[in-house]
XYZ file of C-alpha atoms in Angstrom:
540
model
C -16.081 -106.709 -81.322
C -16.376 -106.887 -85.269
C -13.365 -107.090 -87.912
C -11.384 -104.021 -89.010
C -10.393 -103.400 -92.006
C -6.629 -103.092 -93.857
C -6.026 -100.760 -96.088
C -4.117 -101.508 -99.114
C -0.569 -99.769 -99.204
C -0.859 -98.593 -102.991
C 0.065 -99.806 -106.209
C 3.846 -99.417 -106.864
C 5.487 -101.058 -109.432
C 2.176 -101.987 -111.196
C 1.259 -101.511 -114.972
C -1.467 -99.028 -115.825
C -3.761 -101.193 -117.614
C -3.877 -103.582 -114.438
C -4.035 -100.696 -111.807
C -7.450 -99.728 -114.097
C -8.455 -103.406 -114.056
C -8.113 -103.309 -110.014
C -9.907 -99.903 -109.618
C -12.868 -101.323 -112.611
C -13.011 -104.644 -110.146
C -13.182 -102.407 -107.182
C -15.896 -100.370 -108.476
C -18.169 -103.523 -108.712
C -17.699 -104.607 -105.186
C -18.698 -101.273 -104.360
C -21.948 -101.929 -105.900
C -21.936 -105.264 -104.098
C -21.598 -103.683 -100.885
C -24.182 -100.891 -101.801
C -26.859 -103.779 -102.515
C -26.227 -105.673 -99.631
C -27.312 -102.937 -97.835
C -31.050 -103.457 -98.367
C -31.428 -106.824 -96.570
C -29.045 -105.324 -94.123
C -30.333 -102.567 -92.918
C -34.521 -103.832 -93.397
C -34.660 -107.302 -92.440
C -36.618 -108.086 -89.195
C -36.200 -104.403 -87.902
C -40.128 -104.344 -86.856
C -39.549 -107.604 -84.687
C -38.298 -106.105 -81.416
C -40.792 -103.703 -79.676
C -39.896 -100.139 -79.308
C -37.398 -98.904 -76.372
C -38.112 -95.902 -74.607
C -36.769 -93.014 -76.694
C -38.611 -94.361 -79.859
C -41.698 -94.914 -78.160
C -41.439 -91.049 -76.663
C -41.634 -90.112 -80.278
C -44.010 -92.396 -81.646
C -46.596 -91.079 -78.598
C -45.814 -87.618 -79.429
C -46.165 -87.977 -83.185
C -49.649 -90.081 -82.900
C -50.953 -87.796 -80.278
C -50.479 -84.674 -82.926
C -52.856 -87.082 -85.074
C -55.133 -88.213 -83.320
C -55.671 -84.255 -81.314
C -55.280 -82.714 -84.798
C -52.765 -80.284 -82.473
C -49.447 -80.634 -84.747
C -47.583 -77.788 -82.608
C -47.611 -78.507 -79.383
C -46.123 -81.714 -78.478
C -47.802 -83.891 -75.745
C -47.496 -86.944 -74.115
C -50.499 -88.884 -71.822
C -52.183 -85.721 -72.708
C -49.725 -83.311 -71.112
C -47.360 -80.607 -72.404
C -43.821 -82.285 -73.316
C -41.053 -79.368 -73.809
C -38.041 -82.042 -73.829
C -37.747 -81.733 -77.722
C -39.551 -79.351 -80.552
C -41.503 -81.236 -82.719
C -39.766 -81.213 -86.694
C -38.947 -85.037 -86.088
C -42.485 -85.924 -85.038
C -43.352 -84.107 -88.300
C -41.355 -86.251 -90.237
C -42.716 -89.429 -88.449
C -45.918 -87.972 -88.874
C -45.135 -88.292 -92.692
C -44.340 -91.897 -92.588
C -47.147 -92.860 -90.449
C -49.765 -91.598 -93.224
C -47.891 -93.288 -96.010
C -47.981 -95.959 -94.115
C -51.380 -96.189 -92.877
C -50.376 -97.160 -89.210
C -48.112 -96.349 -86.068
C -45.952 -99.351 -85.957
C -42.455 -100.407 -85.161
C -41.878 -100.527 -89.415
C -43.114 -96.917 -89.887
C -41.086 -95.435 -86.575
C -37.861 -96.914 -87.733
C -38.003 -96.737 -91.859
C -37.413 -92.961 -91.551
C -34.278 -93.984 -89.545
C -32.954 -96.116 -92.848
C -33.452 -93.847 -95.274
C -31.526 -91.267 -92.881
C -28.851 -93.194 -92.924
C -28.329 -94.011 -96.187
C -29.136 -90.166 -97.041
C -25.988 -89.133 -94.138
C -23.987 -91.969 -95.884
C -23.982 -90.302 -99.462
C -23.635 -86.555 -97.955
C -20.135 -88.166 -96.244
C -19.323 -89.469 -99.436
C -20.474 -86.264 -101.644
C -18.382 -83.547 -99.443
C -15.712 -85.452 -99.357
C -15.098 -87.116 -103.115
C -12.221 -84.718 -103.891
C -10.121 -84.864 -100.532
C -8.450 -87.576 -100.378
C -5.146 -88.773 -103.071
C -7.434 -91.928 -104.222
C -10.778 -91.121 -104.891
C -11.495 -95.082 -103.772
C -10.990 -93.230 -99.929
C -13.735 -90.713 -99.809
C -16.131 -93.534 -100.850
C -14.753 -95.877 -97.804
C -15.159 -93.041 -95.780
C -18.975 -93.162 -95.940
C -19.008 -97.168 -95.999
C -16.873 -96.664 -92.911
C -19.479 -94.491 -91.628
C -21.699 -96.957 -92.264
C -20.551 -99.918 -90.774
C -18.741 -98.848 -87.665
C -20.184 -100.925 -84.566
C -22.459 -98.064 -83.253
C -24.454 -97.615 -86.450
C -24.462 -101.217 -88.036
C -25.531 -102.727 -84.658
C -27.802 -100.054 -82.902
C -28.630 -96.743 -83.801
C -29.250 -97.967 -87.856
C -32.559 -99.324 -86.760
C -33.775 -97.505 -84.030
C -36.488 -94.648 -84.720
C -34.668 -92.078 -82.891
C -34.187 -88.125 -84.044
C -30.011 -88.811 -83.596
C -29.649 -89.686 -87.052
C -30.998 -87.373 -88.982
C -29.865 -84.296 -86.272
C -26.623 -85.761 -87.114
C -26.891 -85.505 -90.777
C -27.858 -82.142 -90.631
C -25.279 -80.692 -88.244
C -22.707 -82.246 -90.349
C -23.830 -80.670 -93.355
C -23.736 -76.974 -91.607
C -20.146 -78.260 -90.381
C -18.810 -79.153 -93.875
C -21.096 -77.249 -96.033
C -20.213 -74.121 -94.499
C -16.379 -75.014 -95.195
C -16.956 -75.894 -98.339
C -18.761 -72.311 -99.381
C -16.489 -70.853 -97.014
C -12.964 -71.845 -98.510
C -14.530 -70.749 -101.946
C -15.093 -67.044 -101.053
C -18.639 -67.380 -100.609
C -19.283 -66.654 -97.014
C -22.519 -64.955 -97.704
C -24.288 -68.402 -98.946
C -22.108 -69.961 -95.723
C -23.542 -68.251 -93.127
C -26.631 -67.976 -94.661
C -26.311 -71.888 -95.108
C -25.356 -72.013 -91.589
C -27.972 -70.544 -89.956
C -30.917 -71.626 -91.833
C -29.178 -75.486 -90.912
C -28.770 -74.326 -87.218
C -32.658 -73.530 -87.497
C -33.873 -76.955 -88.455
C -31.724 -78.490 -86.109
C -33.176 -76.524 -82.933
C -36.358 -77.526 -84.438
C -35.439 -81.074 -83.771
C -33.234 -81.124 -80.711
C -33.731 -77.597 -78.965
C -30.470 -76.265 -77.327
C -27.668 -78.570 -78.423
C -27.181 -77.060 -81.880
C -26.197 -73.724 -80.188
C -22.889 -74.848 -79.833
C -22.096 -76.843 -82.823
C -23.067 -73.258 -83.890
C -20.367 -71.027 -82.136
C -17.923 -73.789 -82.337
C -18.248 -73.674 -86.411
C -18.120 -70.363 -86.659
C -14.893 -70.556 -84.560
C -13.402 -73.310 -86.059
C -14.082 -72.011 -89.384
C -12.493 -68.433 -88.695
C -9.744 -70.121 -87.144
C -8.852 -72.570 -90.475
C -9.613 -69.568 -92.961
C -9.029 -66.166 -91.482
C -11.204 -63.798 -92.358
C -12.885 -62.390 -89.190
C -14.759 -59.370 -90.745
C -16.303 -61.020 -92.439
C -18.983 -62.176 -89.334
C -20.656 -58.919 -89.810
C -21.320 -59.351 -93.031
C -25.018 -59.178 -95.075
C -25.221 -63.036 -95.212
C -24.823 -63.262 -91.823
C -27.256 -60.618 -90.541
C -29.652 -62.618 -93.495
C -28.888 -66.047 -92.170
C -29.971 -64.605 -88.162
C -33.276 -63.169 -90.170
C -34.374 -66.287 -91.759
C -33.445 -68.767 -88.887
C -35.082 -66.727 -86.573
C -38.412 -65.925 -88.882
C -38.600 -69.154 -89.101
C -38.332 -70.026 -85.576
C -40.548 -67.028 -84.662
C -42.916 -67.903 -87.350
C -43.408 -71.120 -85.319
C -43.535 -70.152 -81.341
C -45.974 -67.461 -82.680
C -48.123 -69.750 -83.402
C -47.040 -72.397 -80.269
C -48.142 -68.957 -77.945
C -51.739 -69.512 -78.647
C -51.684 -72.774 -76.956
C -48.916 -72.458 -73.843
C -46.777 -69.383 -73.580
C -43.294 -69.799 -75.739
C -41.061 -68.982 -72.334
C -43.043 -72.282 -70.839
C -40.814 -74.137 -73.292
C -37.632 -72.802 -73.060
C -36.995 -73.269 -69.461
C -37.552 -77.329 -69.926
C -35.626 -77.025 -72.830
C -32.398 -75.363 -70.549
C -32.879 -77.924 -68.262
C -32.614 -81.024 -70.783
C -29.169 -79.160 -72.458
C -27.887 -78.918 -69.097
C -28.937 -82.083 -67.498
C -25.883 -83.969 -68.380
C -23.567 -81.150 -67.831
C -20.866 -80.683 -65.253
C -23.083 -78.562 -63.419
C -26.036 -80.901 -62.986
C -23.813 -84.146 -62.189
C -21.336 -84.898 -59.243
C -17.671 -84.524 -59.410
C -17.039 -87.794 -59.030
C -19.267 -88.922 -61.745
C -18.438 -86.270 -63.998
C -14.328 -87.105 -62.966
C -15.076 -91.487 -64.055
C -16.738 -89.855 -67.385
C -13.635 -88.331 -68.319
C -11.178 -90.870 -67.572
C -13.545 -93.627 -69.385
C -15.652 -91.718 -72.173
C -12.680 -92.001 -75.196
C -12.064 -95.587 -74.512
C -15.847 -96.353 -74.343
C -16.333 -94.044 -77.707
C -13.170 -96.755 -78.998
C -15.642 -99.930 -78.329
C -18.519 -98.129 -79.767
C -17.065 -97.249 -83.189
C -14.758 -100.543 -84.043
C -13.921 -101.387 -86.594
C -12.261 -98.297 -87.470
C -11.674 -96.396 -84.049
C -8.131 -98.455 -83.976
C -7.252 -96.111 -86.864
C -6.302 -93.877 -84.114
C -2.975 -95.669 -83.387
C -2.143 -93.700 -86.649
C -2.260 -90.491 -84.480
C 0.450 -91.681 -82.415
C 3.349 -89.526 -83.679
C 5.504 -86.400 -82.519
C 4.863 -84.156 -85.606
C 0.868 -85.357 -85.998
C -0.207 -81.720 -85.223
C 2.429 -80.557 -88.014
C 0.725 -82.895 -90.190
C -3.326 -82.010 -89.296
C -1.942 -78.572 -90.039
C -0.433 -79.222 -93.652
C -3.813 -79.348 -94.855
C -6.712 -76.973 -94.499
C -9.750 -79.159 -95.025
C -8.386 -81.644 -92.282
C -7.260 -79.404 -89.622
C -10.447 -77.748 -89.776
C -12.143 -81.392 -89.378
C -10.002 -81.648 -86.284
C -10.749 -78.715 -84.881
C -14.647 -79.154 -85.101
C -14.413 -82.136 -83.745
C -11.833 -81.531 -80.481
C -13.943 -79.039 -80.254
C -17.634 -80.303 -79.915
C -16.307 -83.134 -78.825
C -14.890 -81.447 -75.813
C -18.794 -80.707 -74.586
C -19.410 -84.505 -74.391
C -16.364 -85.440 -72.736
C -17.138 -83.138 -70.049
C -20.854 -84.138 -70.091
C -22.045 -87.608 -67.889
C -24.703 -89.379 -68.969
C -24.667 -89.100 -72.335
C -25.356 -91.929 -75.338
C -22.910 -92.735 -78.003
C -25.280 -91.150 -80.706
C -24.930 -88.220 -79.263
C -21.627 -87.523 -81.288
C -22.771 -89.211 -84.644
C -21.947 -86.321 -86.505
C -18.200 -86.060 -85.459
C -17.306 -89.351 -86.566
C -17.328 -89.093 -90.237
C -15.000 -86.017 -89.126
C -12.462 -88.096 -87.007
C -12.633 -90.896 -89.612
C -11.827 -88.064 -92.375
C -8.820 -87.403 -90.048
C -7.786 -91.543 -89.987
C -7.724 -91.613 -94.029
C -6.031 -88.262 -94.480
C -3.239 -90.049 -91.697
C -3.099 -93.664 -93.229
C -2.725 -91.501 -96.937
C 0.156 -89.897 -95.161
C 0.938 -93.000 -93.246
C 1.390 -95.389 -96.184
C 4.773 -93.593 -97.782
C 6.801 -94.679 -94.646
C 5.361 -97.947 -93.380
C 6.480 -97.653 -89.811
C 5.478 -99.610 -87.123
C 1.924 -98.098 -87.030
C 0.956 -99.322 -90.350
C 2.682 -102.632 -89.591
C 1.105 -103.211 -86.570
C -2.627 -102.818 -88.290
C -1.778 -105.159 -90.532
C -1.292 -107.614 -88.670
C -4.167 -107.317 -86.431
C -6.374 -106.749 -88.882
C -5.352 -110.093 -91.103
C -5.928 -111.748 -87.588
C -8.873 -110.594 -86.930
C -10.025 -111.410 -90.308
C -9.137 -114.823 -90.177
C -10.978 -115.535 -87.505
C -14.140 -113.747 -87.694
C -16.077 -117.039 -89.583
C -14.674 -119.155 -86.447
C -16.087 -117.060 -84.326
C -19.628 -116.333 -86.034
C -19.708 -120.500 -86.540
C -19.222 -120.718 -82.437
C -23.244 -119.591 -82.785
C -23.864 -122.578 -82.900
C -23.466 -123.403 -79.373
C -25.802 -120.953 -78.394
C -28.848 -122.448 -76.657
C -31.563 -120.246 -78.054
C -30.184 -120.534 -81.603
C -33.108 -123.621 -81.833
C -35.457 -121.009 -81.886
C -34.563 -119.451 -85.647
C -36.470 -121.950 -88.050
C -34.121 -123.681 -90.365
C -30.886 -122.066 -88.638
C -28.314 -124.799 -89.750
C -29.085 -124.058 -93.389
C -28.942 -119.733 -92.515
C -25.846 -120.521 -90.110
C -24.027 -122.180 -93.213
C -24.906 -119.981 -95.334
C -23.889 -117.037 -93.356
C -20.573 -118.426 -92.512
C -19.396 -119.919 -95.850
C -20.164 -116.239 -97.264
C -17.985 -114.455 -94.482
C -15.009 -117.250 -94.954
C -15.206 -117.129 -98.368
C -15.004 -113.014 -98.298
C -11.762 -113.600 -95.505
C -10.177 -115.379 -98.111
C -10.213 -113.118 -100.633
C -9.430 -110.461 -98.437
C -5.918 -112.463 -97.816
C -5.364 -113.033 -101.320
C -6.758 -109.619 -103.264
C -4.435 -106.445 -101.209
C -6.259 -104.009 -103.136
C -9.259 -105.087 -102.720
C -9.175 -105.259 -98.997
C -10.881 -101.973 -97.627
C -14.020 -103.076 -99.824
C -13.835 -106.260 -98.494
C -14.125 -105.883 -94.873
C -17.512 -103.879 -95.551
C -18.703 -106.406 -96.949
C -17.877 -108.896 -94.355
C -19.265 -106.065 -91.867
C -22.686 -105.859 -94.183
C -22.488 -109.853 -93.705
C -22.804 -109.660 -90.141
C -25.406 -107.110 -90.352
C -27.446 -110.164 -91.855
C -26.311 -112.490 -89.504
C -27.165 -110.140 -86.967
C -31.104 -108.906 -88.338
C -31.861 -113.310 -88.785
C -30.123 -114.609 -85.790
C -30.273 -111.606 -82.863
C -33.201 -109.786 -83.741
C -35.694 -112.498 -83.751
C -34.390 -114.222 -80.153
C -34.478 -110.735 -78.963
C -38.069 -109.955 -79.730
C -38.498 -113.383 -78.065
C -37.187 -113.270 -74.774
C -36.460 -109.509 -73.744
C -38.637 -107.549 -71.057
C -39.933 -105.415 -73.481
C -41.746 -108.343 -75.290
C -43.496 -108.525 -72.299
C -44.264 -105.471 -71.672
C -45.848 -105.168 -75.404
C -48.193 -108.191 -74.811
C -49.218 -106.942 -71.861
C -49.877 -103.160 -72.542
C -52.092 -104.694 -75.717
C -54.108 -107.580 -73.238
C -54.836 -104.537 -70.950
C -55.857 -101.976 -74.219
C -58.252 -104.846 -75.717
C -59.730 -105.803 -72.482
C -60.915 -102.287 -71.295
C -61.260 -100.718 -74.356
C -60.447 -96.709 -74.871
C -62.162 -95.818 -71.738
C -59.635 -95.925 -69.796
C -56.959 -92.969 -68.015
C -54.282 -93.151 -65.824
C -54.895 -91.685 -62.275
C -53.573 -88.233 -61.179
C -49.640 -88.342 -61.112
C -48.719 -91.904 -61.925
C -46.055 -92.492 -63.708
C -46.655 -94.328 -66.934
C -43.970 -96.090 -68.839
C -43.906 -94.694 -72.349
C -43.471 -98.224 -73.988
C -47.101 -99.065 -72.250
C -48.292 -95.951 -73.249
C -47.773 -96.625 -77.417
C -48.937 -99.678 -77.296
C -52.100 -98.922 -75.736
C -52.700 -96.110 -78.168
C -51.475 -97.914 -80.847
C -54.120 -100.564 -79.482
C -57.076 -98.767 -78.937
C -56.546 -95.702 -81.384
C -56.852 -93.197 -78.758
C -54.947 -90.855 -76.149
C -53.804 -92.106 -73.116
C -53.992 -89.086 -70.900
C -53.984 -88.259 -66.847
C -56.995 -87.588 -64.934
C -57.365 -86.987 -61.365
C -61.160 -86.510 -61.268
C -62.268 -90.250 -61.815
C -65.430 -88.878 -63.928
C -63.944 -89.195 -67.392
C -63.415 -92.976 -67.652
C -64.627 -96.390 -66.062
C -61.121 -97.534 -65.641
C -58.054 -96.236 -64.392
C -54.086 -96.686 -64.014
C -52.167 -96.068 -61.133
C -48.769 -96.946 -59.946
C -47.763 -97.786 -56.502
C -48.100 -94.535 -55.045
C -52.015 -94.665 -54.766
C -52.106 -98.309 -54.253
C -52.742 -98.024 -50.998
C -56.005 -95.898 -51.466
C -57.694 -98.625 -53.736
C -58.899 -101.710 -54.775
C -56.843 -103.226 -58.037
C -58.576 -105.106 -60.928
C -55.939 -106.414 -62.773
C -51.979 -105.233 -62.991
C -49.444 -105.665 -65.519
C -45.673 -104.827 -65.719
C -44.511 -101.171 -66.541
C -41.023 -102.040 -68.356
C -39.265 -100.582 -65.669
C -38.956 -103.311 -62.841
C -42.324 -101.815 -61.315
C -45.499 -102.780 -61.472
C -48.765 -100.746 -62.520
C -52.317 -101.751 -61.231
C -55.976 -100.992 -62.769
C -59.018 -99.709 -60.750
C -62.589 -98.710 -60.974
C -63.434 -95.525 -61.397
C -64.753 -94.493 -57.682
């Protein structure tokens, strides 16, 4: 997939003055890495049109505006319990400062989330590791494992930011915790448990019982559930949450919502999936989860020893890591159906876990350590070769100037492998760099062929001919099934809901899908995103 990084294997038998030299040097491509971020993570992310998650939150966001309703979420007009609405909110936010709905203003809250998770990784865990150097690659390596750098870094989904906050109650509550002050933990704990139900419903119940289990279990201390902060924490989360549905009763009753919101917690369950299905998921999920997080996912091989749960133990802060994230982790692996994302905030755990090991790895060099190296020189070496292959890619003619951008690119990332072969050291900072490279490589080669030649580009023009040509007046028919993508793009077109209506006396024009085409006479059709096709009618 992408390169992996090697470790150096410390600095034995080197003077002080040059191991500060190294670390001052180090510090500087730190800063290099941190300002390569910028292009990386904001060029061309407004040129591919929205998938379907984003644009279910863009519709619900810009149909709070335009209704002037900002607590009941709706989509095409009609109650939507999937979600509660605290990340609409935020989008909400965005879109003012912005001054329009767009792909830019979606997916910017999504970049500053991750650079905001990024430091919190970095912040909680400065002091845990033997070089501080670690705790600092453990955010970049946050950063720049496959999942995030590639996908979910410029997407405007809720993932990130749900992430960021359950792994703050995780950690946080830790942290308070293992300094006697359990009263600000579970107060801490709650109040975090609050905001995320407010922005995914259900899910955060059981990162809930699961950290106050894993927590108990690391530090002892099990009278301490019933005490004041606790009982304050349940007060305040709930006020708040009360404070809200109080409120959401005067438009639908509260008990409305909660049944959809059951139903989407439980959807991927073992209970709502076949055997069979759920039996596959098992067997594949932690190899899939291995693809999905490369570079640093192979630090697992580090795992592979007899006394590893001898070591986890040795140390507090990381056995409690482990056990949050066997724990929640256990949920998804018995879960189909479910999206990488989904377990965001349990990777900066694992990875803590992969440090803490290669730490503990590095003062016996056996044939784990050995082994990394040298697929991780190999696969450093060859990463320009295989970025300058792009060149035989037929669509590449479509990126203006792309010999000069394709040299450029490539001289960078060989000139970064060699130093990476000839600096030790510096070699953890390197590889994020060379990831960051790619990044770029990625937002001025991929991104524009993508919003070139996939479906969705379609569907975009399309949705927008069929906004412009009839205008706001227009509704989809009874129970058809719109595609959300069509949907935003028609509002975002005409600056108005899309909503159902089965009387035909509300609009001159209507939508329908192929389940009333039978009953009318079509106008005009365009493509729903979906493999279907959706018609327009007169209003009869």
């Amino acid at each position: 997939m992408w390169p992996i990084i090697l470790f150096p294997i410390g600095c034995n038998g080197v003077s002080t003055d040059r191991r500060l030299k190294r670390n001052e040097t180090y510090g500087w491509w730190v800063w290099l890495a941190v300002a390569l971020c910028i292009p990386a993570f904001v060029i061309n992310i407004d040129n591919v049109p929205f998938i379907g998650d984003e644009a279910i939150r863009a519709i619900v966001a810009y149909e709070m505006m335009l209704s002037g309703n900002y607590l009941v979420p709706k989509i095409n007009g009609e109650f939507y319990f999937s979600k509660p609405p605290l990340y609409n909110w935020v989008l909400i936010c965005f879109y003012r400062v912005f001054g329009v709905v767009s792909e830019l203003s979606s997916r910017i809250p999504t970049v500053i989330f991750t650079v905001l998770f990024t430091y919190v990784i970095y912040l909680f865990n400065k002091r845990r590791f033997i070089f501080k150097k670690h705790s600092v690659l453990l955010a970049l390596m946050f950063l720049t494992c496959g999942r995030m750098i590639f996908y979910d870094s410029f997407l405007g989904l809720i993932d990130i930011f749900f992430s960021m906050v359950t792994y703050t109650m995780i950690i946080g509550t830790y942290v308070l915790a293992s300094k006697d002050k359990w009263q600000q933990a579970y107060f801490l704990m709650c109040i975090l448990s609050a905001v995320g139900f407010m922005l995914k419903g259900l899910p955060t119940i059981h990162f809930f019982i699961f950290n106050i289990l894993c927590l108990h279990i690391t530090l002892g201390q099990w009278k301490k559930i019933m005490s004041w902060g606790m009982v304050a924490g349940f007060l305040t989360g709930g006020l708040l949450l009360g404070t809200y549905f109080f409120f959401y009763n005067n438009y639908i009753t509260a008990k409305d919502a909660m049944a959809p919101l059951l139903e989407e917690a439980a959807i991927r369950t073992v209970a709502k999936n076949e055997w069979s299905d759920v039996f596959k998921h098992i067997l594949t999920y932690p190899f899939e989860n291995i693809y999905h997080f490369l570079p640093w996912s192979i630090f697992g091989i580090l795992a592979i020893r007899k006394d590893i749960v001898a070591i986890l133990k040795s140390n507090k802060y990381i056995w409690y890591c482990t056990l949050s994230a066997l724990t929640n982790y256990m949920v998804y692996w018995t879960s189909a159906e479910v999206f990488p994302r989904y377990i965001l905030m349990l990777i900066p755990l694992i990875f803590t876990i992969w440090i803490f090991l290669y730490e503990f790895e590095v003062q016996d060099h056996h044939w784990r350590l050995k082994t990394l190296r040298i697929l991780f020189k190999g696969i450093a070496f060859t990463i320009p070769f295989v970025i300058a292959l792009g060149i035989f890619n037929s669509k590449i003619d479509l990126i203006a100037y792309w010999e000069i951008k394709m040299l450029i690119i490539v001289s960078i990332l060989a000139l970064v492998s060699y130093y990476y072969f000839v600096n030790q050291p510096l070699r953890p900072i390197l590889l994020v760099i060379m990831i960051l490279v790619l990044r770029i490589g990625f937002d001025i080669f991929v991104l524009p062929v993508r919003a070139m030649h996939r479906d969705s580009v379609i569907v975009k023009s399309e949705s927008i001919r069929i906004a412009k040509k009839y205008g706001p007046n227009i509704k989809i028919y009874g129970s058809s099934s719109m595609n959300r993508v069509n949907s935003i793009y028609m509002m975002m077109e005409n600056e108005a809901i899309l909503s159902h209506d089965s009387s035909m006396t509300l609009a001159p024009y209507y939508i329908i899908d192929s389940t009333y085409l039978e009953n009318f006479n079509t106008i005009d059709t365009f493509p729903n995103g979906e493999g279907a096709t959706m018609w327009v009618i007169e209003a009869q």
